[in-house]
PDB file of C-alpha atoms and ligand atoms in Angstrom:
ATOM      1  CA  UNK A   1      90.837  71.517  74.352  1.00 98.00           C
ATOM      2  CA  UNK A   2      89.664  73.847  77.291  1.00 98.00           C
ATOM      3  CA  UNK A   3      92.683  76.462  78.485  1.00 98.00           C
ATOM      4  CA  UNK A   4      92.058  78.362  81.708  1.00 98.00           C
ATOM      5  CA  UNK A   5      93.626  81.869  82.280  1.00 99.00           C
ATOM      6  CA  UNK A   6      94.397  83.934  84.888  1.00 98.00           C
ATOM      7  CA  UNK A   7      96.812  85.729  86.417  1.00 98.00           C
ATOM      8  CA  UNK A   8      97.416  88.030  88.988  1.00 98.00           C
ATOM      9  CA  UNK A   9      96.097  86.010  91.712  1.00 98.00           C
ATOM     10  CA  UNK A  10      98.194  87.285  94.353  1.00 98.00           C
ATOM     11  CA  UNK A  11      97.799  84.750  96.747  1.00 98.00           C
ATOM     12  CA  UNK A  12      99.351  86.210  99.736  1.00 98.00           C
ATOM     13  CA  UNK A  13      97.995  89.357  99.954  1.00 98.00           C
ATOM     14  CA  UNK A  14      94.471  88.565  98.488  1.00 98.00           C
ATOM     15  CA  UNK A  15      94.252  85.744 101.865  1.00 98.00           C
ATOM     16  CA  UNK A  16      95.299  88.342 103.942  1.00 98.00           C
ATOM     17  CA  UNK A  17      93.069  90.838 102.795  1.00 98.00           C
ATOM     18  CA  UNK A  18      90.151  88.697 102.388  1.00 98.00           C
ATOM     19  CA  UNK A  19      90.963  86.002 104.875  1.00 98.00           C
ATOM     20  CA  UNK A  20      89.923  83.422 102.579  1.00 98.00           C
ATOM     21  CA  UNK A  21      91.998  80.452 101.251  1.00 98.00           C
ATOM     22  CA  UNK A  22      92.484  81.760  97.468  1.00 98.00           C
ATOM     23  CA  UNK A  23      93.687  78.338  96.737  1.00 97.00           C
ATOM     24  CA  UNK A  24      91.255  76.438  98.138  1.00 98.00           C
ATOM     25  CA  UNK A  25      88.883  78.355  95.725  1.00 98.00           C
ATOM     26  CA  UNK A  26      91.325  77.970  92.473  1.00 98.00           C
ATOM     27  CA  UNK A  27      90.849  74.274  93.431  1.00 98.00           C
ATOM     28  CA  UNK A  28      87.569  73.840  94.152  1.00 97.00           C
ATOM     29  CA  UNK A  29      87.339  75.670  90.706  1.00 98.00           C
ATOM     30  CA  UNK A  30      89.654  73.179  89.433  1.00 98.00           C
ATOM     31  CA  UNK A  31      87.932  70.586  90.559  1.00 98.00           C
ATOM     32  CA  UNK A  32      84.452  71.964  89.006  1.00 97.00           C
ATOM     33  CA  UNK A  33      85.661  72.532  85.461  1.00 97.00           C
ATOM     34  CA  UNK A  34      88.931  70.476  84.923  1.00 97.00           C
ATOM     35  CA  UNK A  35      90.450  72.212  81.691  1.00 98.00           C
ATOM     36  CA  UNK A  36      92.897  70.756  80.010  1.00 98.00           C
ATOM     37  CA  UNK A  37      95.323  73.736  80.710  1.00 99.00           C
ATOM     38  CA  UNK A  38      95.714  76.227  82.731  1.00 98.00           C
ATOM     39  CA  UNK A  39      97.745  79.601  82.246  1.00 99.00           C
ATOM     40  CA  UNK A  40      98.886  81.778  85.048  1.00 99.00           C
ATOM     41  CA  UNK A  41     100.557  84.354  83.651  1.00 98.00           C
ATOM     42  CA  UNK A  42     102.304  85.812  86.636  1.00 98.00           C
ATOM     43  CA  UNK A  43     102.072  87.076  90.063  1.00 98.00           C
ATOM     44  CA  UNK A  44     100.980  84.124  91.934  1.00 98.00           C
ATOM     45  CA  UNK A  45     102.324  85.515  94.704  1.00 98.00           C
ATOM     46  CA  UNK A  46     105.080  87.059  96.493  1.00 98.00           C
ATOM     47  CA  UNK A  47     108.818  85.858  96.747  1.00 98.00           C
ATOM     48  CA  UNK A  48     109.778  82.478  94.235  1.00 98.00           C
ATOM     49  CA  UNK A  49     109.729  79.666  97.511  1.00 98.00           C
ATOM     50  CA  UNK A  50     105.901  80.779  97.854  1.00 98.00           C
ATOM     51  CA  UNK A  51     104.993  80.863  94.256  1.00 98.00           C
ATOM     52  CA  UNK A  52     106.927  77.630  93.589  1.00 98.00           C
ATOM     53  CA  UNK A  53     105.426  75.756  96.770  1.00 98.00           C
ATOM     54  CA  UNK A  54     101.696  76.967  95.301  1.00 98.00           C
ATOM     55  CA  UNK A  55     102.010  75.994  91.820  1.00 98.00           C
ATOM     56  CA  UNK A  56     103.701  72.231  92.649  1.00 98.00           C
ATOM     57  CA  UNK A  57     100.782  72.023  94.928  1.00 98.00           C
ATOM     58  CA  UNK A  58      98.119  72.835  92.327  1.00 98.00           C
ATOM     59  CA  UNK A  59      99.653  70.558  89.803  1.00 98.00           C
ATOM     60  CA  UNK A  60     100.218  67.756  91.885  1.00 98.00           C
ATOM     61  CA  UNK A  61      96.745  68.142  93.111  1.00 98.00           C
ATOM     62  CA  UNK A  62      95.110  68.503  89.714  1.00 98.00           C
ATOM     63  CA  UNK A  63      97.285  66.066  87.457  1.00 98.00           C
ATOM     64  CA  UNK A  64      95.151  65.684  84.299  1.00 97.00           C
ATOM     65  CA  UNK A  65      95.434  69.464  84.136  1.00 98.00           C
ATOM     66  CA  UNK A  66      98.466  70.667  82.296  1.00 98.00           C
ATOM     67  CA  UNK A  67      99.690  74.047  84.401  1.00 98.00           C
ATOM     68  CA  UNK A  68     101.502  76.614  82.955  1.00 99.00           C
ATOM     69  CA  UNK A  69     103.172  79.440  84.131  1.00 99.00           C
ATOM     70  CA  UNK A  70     105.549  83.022  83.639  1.00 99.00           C
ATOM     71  CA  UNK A  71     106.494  84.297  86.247  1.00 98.00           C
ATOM     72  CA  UNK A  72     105.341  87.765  87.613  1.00 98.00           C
ATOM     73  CA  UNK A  73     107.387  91.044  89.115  1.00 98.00           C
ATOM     74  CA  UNK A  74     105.981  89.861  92.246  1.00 98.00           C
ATOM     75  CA  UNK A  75     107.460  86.311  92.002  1.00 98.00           C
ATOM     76  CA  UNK A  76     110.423  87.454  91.789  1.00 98.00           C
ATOM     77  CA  UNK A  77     110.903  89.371  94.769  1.00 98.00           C
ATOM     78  CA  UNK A  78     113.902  88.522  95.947  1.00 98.00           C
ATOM     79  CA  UNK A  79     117.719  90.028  96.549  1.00 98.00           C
ATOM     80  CA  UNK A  80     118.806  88.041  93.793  1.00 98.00           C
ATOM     81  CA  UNK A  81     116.027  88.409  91.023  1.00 98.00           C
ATOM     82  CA  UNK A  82     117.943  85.814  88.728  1.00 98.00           C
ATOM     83  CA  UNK A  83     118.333  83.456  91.651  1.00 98.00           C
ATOM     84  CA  UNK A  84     114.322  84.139  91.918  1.00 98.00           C
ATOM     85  CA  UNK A  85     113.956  83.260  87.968  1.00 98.00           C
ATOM     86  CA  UNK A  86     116.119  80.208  88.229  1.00 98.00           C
ATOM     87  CA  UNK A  87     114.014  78.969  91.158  1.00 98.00           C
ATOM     88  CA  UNK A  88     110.655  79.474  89.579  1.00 98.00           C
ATOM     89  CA  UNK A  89     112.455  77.580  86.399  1.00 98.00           C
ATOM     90  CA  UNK A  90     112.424  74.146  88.856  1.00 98.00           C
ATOM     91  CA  UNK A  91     108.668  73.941  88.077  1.00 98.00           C
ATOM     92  CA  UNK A  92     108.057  71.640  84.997  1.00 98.00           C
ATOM     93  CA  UNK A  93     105.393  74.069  83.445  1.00 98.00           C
ATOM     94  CA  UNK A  94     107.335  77.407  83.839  1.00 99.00           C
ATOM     95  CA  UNK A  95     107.502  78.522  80.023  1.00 99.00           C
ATOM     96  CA  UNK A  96     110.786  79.883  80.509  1.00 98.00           C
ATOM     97  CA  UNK A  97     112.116  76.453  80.371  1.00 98.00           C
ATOM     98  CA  UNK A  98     110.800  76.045  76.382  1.00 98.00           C
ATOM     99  CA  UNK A  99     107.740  75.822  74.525  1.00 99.00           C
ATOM    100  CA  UNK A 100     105.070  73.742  75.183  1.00 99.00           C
ATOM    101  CA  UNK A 101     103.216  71.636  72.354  1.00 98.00           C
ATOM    102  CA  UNK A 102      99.902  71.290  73.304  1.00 98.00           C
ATOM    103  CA  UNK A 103      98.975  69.092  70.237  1.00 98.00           C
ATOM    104  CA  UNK A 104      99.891  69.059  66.700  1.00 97.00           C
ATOM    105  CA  UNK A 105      98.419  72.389  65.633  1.00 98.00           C
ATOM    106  CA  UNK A 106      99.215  74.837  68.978  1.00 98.00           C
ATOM    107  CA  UNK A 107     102.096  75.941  70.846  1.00 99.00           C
ATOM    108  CA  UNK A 108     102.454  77.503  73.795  1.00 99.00           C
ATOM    109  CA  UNK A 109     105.851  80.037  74.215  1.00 99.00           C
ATOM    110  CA  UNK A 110     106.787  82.414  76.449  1.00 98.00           C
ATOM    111  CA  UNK A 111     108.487  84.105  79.701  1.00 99.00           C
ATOM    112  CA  UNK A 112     107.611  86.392  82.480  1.00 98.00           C
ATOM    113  CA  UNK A 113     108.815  89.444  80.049  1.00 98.00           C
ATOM    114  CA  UNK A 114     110.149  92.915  82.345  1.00 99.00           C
ATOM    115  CA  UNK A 115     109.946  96.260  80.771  1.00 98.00           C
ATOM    116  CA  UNK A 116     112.600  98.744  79.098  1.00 98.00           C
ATOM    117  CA  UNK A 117     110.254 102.048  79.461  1.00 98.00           C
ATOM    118  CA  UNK A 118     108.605 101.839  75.904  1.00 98.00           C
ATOM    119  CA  UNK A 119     105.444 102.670  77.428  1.00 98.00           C
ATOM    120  CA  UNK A 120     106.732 105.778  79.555  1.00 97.00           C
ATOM    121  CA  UNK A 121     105.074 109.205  78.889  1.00 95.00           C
ATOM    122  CA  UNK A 122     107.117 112.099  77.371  1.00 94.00           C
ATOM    123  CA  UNK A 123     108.745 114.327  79.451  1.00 94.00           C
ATOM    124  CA  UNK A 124     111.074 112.251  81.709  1.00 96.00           C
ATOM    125  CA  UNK A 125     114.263 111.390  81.161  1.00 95.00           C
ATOM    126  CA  UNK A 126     115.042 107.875  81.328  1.00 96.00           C
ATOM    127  CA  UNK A 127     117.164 108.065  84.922  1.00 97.00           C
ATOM    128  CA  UNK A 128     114.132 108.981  86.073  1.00 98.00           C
ATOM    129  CA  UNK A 129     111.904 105.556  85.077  1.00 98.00           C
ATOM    130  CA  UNK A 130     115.439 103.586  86.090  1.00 98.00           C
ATOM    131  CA  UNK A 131     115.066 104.953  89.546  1.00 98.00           C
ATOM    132  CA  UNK A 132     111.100 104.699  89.417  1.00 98.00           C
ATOM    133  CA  UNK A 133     110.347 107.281  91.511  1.00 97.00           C
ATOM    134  CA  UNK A 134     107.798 109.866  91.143  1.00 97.00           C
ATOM    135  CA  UNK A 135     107.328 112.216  93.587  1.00 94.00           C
ATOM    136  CA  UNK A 136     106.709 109.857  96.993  1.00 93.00           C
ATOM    137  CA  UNK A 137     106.109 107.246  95.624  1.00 97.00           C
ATOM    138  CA  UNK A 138     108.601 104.678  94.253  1.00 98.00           C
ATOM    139  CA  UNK A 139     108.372 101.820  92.373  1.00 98.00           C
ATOM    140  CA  UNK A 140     107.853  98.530  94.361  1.00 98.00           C
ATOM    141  CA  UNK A 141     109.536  96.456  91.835  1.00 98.00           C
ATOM    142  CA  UNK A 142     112.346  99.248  92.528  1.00 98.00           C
ATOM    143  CA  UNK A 143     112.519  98.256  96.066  1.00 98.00           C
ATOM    144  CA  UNK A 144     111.995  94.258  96.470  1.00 98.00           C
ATOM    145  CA  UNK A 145     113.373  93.388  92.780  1.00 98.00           C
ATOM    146  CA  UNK A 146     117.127  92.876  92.051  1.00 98.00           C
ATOM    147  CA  UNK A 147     118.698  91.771  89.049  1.00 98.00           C
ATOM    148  CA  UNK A 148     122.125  92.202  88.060  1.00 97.00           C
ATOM    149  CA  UNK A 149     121.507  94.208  84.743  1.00 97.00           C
ATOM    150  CA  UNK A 150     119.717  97.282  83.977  1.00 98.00           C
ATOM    151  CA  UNK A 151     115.811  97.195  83.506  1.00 98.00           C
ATOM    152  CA  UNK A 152     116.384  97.194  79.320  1.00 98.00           C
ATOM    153  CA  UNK A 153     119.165  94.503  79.068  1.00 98.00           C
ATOM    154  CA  UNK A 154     116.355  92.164  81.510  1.00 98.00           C
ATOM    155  CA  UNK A 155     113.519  92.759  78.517  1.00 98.00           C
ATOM    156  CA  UNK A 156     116.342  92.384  76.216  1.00 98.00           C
ATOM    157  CA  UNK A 157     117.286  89.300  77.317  1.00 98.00           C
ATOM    158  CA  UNK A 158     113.727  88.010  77.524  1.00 98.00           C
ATOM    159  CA  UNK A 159     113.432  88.974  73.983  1.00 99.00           C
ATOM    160  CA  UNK A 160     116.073  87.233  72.885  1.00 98.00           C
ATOM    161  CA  UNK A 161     115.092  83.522  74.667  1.00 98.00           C
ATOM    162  CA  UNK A 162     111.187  84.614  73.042  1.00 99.00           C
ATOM    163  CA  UNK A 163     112.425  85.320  69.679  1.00 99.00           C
ATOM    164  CA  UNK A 164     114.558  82.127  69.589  1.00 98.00           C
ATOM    165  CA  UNK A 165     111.684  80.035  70.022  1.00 98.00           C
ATOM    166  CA  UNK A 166     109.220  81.657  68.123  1.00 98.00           C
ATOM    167  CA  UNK A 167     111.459  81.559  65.358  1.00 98.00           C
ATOM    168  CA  UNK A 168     111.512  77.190  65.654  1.00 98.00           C
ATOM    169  CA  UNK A 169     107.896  77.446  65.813  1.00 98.00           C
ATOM    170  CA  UNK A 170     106.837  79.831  63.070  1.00 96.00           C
ATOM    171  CA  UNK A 171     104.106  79.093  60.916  1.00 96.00           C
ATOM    172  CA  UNK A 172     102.326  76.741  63.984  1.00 98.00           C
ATOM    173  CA  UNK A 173      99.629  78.087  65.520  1.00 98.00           C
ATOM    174  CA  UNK A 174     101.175  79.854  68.698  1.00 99.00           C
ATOM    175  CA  UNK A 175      99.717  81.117  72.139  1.00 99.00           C
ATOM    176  CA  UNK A 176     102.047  84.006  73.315  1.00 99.00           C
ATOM    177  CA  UNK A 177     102.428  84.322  76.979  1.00 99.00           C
ATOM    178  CA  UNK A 178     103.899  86.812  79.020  1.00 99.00           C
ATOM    179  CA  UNK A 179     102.961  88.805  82.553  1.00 99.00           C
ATOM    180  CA  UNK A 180     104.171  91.763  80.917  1.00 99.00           C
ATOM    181  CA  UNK A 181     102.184  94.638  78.631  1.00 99.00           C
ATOM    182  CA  UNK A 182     102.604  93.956  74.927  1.00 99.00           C
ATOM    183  CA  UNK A 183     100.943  96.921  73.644  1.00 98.00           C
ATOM    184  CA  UNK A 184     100.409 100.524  74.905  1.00 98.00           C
ATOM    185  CA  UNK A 185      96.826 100.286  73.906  1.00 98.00           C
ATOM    186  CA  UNK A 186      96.617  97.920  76.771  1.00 98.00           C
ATOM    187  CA  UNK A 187      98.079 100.476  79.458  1.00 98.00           C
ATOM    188  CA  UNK A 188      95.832 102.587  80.676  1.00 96.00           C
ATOM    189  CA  UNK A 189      96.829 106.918  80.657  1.00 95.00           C
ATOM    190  CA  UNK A 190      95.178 108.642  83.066  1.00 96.00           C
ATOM    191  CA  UNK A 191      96.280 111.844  82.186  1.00 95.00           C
ATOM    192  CA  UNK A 192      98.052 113.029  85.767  1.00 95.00           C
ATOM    193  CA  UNK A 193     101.883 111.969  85.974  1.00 93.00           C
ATOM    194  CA  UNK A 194     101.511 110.627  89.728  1.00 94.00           C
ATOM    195  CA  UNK A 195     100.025 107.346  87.452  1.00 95.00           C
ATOM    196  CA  UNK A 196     101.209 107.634  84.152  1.00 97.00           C
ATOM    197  CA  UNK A 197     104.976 108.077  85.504  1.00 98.00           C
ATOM    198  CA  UNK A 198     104.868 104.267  86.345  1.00 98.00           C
ATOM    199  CA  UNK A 199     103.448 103.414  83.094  1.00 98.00           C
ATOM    200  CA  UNK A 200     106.841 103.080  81.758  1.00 98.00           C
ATOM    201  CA  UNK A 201     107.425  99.596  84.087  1.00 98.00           C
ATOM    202  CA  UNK A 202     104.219  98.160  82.127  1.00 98.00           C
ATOM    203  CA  UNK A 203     105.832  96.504  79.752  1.00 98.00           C
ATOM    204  CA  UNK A 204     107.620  96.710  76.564  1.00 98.00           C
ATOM    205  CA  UNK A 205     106.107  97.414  73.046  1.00 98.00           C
ATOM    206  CA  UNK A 206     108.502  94.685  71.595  1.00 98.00           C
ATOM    207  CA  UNK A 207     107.048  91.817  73.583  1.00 99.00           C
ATOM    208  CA  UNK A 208     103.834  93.424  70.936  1.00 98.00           C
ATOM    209  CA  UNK A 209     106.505  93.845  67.702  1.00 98.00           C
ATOM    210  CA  UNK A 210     107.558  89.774  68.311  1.00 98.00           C
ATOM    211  CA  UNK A 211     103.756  88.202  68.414  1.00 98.00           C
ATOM    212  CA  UNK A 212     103.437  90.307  65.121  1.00 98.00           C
ATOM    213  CA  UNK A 213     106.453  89.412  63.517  1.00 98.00           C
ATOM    214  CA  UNK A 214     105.644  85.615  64.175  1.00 98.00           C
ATOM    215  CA  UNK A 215     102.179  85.998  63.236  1.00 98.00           C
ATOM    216  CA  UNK A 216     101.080  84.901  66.841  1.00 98.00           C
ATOM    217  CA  UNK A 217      97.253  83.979  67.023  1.00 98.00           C
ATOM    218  CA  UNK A 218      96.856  84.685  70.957  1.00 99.00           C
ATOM    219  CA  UNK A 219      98.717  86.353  73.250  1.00 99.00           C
ATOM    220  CA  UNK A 220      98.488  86.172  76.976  1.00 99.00           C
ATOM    221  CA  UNK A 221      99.534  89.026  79.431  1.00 99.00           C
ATOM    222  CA  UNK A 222      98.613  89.888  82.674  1.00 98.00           C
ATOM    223  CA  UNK A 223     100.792  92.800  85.314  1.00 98.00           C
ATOM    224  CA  UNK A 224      98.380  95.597  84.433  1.00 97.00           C
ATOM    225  CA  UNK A 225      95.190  94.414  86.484  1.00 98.00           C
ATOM    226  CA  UNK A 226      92.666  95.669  84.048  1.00 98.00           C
ATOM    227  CA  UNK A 227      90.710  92.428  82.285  1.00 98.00           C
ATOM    228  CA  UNK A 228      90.692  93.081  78.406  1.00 98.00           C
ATOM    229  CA  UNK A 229      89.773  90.088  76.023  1.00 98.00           C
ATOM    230  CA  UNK A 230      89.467  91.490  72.170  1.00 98.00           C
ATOM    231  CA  UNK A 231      90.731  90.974  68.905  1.00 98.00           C
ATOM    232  CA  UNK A 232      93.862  94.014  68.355  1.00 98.00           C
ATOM    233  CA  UNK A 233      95.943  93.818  65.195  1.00 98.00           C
ATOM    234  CA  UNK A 234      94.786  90.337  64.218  1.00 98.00           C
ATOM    235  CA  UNK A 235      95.610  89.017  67.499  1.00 98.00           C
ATOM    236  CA  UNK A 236      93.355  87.489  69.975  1.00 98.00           C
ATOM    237  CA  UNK A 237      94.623  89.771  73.474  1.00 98.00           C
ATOM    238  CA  UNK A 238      93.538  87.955  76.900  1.00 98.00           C
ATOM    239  CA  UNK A 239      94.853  89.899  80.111  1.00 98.00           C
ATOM    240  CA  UNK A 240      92.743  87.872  82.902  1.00 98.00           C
ATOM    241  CA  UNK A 241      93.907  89.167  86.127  1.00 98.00           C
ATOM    242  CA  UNK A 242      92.020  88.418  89.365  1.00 98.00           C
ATOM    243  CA  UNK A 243      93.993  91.608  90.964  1.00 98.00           C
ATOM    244  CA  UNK A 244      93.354  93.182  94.174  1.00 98.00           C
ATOM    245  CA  UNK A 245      90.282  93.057  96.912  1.00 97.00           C
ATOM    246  CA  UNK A 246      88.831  94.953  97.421  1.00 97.00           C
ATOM    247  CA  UNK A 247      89.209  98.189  94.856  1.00 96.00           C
ATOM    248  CA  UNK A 248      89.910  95.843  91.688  1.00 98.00           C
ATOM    249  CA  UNK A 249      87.352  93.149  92.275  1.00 98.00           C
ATOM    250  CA  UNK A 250      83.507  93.185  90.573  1.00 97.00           C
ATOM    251  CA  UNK A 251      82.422  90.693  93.236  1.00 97.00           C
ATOM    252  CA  UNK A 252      82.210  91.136  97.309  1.00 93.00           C
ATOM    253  CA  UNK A 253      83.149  87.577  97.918  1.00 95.00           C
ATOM    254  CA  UNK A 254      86.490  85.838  97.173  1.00 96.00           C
ATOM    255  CA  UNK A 255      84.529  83.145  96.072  1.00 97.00           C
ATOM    256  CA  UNK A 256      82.297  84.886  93.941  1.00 97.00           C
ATOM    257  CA  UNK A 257      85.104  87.034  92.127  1.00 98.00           C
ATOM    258  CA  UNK A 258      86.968  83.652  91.795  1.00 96.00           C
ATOM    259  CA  UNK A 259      84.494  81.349  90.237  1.00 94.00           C
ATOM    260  CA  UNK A 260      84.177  84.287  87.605  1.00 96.00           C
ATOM    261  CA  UNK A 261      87.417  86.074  87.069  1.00 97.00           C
ATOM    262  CA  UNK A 262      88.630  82.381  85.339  1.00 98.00           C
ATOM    263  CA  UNK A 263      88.303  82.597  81.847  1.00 98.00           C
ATOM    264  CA  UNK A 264      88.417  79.782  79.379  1.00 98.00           C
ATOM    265  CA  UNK A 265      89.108  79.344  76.153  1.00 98.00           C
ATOM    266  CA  UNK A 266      88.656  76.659  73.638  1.00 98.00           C
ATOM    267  CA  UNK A 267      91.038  75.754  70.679  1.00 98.00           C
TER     268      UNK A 267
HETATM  269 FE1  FE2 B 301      99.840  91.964  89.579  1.00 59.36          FE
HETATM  270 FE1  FE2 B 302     102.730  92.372  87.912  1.00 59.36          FE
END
């Protein structure tokens, strides 16, 4: 079985930026290598009507592949981020609406994620990451993300819905899939606060504690747009984000950084 992954495709800005039709590239792509799944793991694009209208038109497009999806801090901008999630939840191959079976052997479980500031460097307290401001600069997330609870009872409740279903799935062999940071080792410290401040909205170390704990075999990520794909504590890490044109791209083209940024895997 071939999986696709990638995340971080930012459709909106990327077209803007590049004026190319990023979707007309995923499905020429698509159409080239038809895998038998495909994971984006967040930030398709901005706002949950966008997202949502992208996704059912890549699925209905490509029907023989199975899309999957968490959602992003991106696809959730919206004054009600819960509104946001519950929209995104009205496509059929969001993982927040349960696991996915993908044969008898593999399961696929998981949930955009948020973060509650394991990841944030000593020497703040933690008003400061809850307001996520660091000098000038604030947060995004901050500014076009609103949920009704505080940033740790979010990842709590994430946690929670995750746990529950890894725990009906133990011993299977599961994919893990969230947008946000498992592990610190995956965020990257940079040594000057005016970066490492906003570590803190990376992700959460106990996304990292619950693939161990379950004895997870792969785990998907995306948020920080840095590509990693390695073995870490027995776990097979793949954070395949397109990101942004032009500073985070290898390639000058869209089409070019497209065709390549897709990674597949095989179970
Ligand atoms: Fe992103
Ligand atoms: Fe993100």
């Amino acid at each position: 079985m071939k999986i696709a992954v990638l995340s971080d495709i930012h459709e909106g800005i990327n077209r803007e930026n590049t004026q190319k039709d990023i979707v007309a590239l995923l499905k020429s792509w698509l159409a080239n290598h038809t895998p038998d799944v495909f994971i984006i793991s967040g930030d398709m694009t901005n706002g949950p009507e966008n997202s949502l209208t992208l996704l059912n038109q890549l699925q209905n497009e490509f029907p023989r592949t199975k899309l999957l999806f968490v959602h992003g801090n991106h696809d959730i901008y919206h004054q009600d981020s819960k509104f946001a999630r519950e929209t995104l939840l009205g496509f059929p191959g969001n993982l927040g609406n349960g696991p996915v079976e993908l044969n008898d052997d593999w399961v696929v479980i998981g949930d955009g994620g948020w973060y509650d500031y394991t990841f944030g460097i000593n020497g703040f307290m933690e008003e400061q990451f809850t307001l996520g401001r660091f000098h000038d600069f604030t947060w995004p997330d901050k500014l076009y993300a609103h949920w009704p609870g505080h940033d740790k009872d979010e990842t709590e409740r994430y946690l929670a819905k995750i746990e529950n279903w890894l725990r009906v799935y133990q011993g299977k062999n599961i994919i893990m899939v969230t947008h946000m940071v498992p592990f610190s080792k995956f965020v990257i410290c940079k040594d000057d606060p005016g970066w490492d401040f906003f570590n803190a909205m990376m992700g959460s170390s106990r996304f990292g504690e619950l693939a161990m704990k379950y004895g997870v075999k792969k785990y998907i990520f995306g948020h920080i747009h840095t590509r990693y794909h390695e073995l870490y504590k027995g776990i097979e890490i793949i954070c395949n984000p397109l990101g942004y044109y032009p500073y985070e791209w290898n390639h000058k083209t869209a089409e070019e950084e497209i065709l390549s940024a897709i990674k597949v895997i095989e179970i």
